[in-house]
Amino acid sequence: MNDDGKSPALSHYEEELAELRHSYAAASAADIVPLKLAIASTAEASMIGVGSGGSFTVASLLCSFHETYTGRVSRPSTPLEIICSPALASSSPVFLISAEGKNPDIVEALERARRFSSRTVHVLTNRQDSPLMQHVQALPGVKPYVFELAKKDGYLATNSLLLDAVLVARAYGELNGRPEPMPPDMSALRVGDQTVDDWLADAQPFIEESVRRGALTVVYSPLLRSIATDLESKLSEGALLHTQLADLRSYAHGRHLWLAQRPEECAILALVEPSLSPLWEGMRDKFPAGIPTLTMPLAGSDPVHLIAGLVAQMHLVAAVGRQLGKDPGRPDVPSYGREIHYANLRDVIPLPEAAGPAEVQSKYEVLGAHWPSQRDHGTMRRAAQTFRDVIQAQRFRAIVFDYDGTLCNSQSTDAPPSAEVVAELVRLVRAGVLVGIASGRGDSLQDRLREALPEDVLKRIRLCLYNGGWINAAEVAPVLPNQTSEFLSHVTRIVVRLKSLGVPILAHKTTPPFQVSVRFREGLATDAMWFVIADALRQAGLDLSTMVRSKHSVDILANGVSKSRLIASIIQNDKIDPYEILTMGDQGAWPGNDAALLEHRFSLSVDMPSRRLDRGWKLAPPEKRDVDATLWYLAHIQVADEGVFNLALPPATNIGG
């Protein structure tokens, strides 16, 4: 109370904290199915979480959960780490986190992560309309998860942090069967056996003494690192207390000398869970007299406990600010602070130097020639230049495209090509170029093409469905032969049995006499699940050479079924020389389902190249993949008279060029 008996006015930061219960409730009620699918898809890999300030806390929490539940070592990173070392994004799934999406660091990190990685980049944000989302929408292979924040945060992240933290905590908890479910109301969160308010009341003498000393040492259980990370961030960014962080054992390796040599600057807060409580109590008993200590005892390291710790330390920061007479949510930020925050990173931080041209690097990747393998750059560069020269010197009369991942973004549901792709197809067909489309899909693809293409163009396109099982003009409705296949029936029985055993198969479809198509739960990578199906077929003594995979399915083909049949059909029926046919696909290395297409002499990849050095190269810039790479190639096609065309490509450039 003030001297006049009235309660002091709340600071802006305390007003933000009063809104936390609403943010908690919003996060508890949000639909997180897409976010859970994204996290589930990374279960077999390490993860990199990227963020600044409060978003770094969420990144740290994300990586902590990922390590706990999957056993995969994961790394929270600042945007600058990705900007300086974007190759990190090439080997691990990346989750970029930004509340408002206007931080220039996170935007540049997204651009470089996307440029250097063929993996999907995930973005968790709280603003649909932001500079970050503008970049997300302009880049291929980026999946956003937008959870709007009701009220804008102040200087320090509070509600956005809690919203995103609860979303992430819910996702991992629900994926793991929710052994300790999140309570329906934030008031149920506990620090030990106390409410957050009661714990803070008991902590007040410690807070006063810490403020008097001007410094705080935070020791913590490694399982609670994200709480310590956020506390240090808020105390430092608010210029409240000088803060040191160390886990309980790191502190024992020399940092304790502060107690002996500068005791007047020491106050120690311990964040502990039951497994390390005895260790902390034994340490504290040995400290010199007069060193103030406080324990934040959490009942565990499950999602609910970490959220309780985050909420408690946010209120601890408010108490420190109140003691200092400062508002952590509205500091007086100097002009130079804004200037250095909004630096143009692209101009001042150059892209890393690359080992060689991008097309060379993509070939090494698909060949598995990673460090410390000795790379004969001369041989590979000469092969790349030879292919580039030869394909540009060739004249073509026909072009055959894969569909998913080439003409249309790879996805588990049918969709028509974009307006830009349609315009290019119309240009080619009306110029007399013979266009073919090969897909593992069935007649639903024909419906999508009928929706998008003019009738005169549709009837002149050669369509190959069921991975080469059916070939005809795109306007002709497919009629499947009334045949059975013991091989495909056997495969179907194996797939059904695997599903009954718990293999995460979403659906399977048998299309005799051509193929069995198997789709897995959304988000699961087919490059790993392919081996599960392959091993089951191997055990049954079946031939594995007819198995192929796309980014969304595994297909087991009948003998003789292949996308290359469309090429053969064009050669035979249209009397076009094989060397006058150009092919294009995204999965060029077996068991990729475009391997047959990219085995053709003149072939281009829009993502994964062939393993052969004389064909199937990805010549598009590294940042362009899938449909964007297709459009890049098409933009460099020059059509002459009578349907003859050639490629006129710019010179090769390094990844960092």
Short mmCIF file of C-alpha atoms in Angstrom, two decimals, residues 80 83-84 104-105 108 112 339-352:
data_model
loop_
_atom_site.label_atom_id
_atom_site.label_comp_id
_atom_site.label_asym_id
_atom_site.label_seq_id
_atom_site.Cartn_x
_atom_site.Cartn_y
_atom_site.Cartn_z
CA LEU A 80 22.98 -15.26 -36.04
CA ILE A 83 23.04 -16.78 -40.60
CA CYS A 84 26.76 -17.50 -40.13
CA PRO A 104 15.37 -8.77 -39.16
CA ASP A 105 17.56 -11.53 -37.71
CA GLU A 108 17.53 -13.46 -42.70
CA ARG A 112 19.58 -18.68 -45.46
CA GLU A 339 19.67 1.25 -34.90
CA ILE A 340 21.76 -1.80 -34.05
CA HIS A 341 18.63 -3.95 -33.70
CA TYR A 342 17.43 -3.16 -37.22
CA ALA A 343 20.80 -3.56 -38.95
CA ASN A 344 20.63 -4.80 -42.55
CA LEU A 345 22.24 -8.18 -41.96
CA ARG A 346 22.23 -9.23 -45.59
CA ASP A 347 24.53 -6.33 -46.46
CA VAL A 348 26.94 -6.70 -43.55
CA ILE A 349 27.16 -10.50 -43.16
CA PRO A 350 28.25 -12.20 -46.39
CA LEU A 351 27.06 -15.67 -47.33
CA PRO A 352 29.59 -18.38 -46.40
#
